[in-house]
C-alpha positions as a printed Julia matrix, in Angstrom:
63×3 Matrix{Float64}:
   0.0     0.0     0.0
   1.09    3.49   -1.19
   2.29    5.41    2.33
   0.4     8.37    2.9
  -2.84    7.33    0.98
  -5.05    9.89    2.69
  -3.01   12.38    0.92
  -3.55   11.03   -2.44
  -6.25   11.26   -4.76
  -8.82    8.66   -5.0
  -7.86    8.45   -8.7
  -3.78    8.11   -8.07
  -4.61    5.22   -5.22
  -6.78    3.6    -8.0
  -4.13    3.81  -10.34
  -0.97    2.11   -7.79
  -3.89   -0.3    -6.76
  -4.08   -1.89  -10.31
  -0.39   -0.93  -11.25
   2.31   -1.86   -8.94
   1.43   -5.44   -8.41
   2.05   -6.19  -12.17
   5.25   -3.76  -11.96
   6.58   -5.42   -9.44
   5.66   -8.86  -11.29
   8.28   -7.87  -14.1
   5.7    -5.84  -16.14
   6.36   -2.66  -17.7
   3.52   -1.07  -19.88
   3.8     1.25  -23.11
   3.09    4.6   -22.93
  -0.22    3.65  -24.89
  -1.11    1.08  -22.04
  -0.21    3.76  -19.03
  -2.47    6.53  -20.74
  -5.02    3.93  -21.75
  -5.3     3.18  -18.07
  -5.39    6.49  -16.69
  -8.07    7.72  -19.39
  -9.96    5.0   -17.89
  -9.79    5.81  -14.54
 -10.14    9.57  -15.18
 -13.66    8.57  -16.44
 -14.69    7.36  -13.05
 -14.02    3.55  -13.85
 -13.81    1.49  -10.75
 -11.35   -1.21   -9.38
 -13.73   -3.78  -10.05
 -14.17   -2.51  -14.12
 -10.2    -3.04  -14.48
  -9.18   -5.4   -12.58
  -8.42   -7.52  -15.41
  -6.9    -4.96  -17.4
  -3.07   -5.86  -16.47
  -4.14   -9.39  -16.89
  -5.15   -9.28  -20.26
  -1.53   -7.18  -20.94
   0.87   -9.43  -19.14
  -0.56  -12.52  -20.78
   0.67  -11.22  -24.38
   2.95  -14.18  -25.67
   5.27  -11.09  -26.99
   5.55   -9.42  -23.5
């Protein structure tokens, strides 16, 4: 968990909530995955509408 989260945004928690596991899996996304994501979230998307997001990137047999 991000330190400090009551500082953060609801939006920016979102975003290390669905990111940093799969970073620290190994994964690094484009830039076109990283502003796909945020667009999402800046819409008011929820954990629950992308939490397979990261899934469906990492299991890319070129990745």
């Amino acid at each position: 968990m991000i330190r400090a989260g009551h500082r953060q945004s609801p939006r920016a928690l979102l975003g290390w909530r669905l990111g940093l596991p799969a970073l620290l899996d190994g994964f690094l996304p484009t830039t076109a995955e990283a502003q796909a994501l945020r667009a999402r979230i800046n819409t008011g998307a929820t954990y629950d509408d992308l939490a397979g997001l990261y899934a469906d990137f990492t299991n890319f047999p070129n990745r």
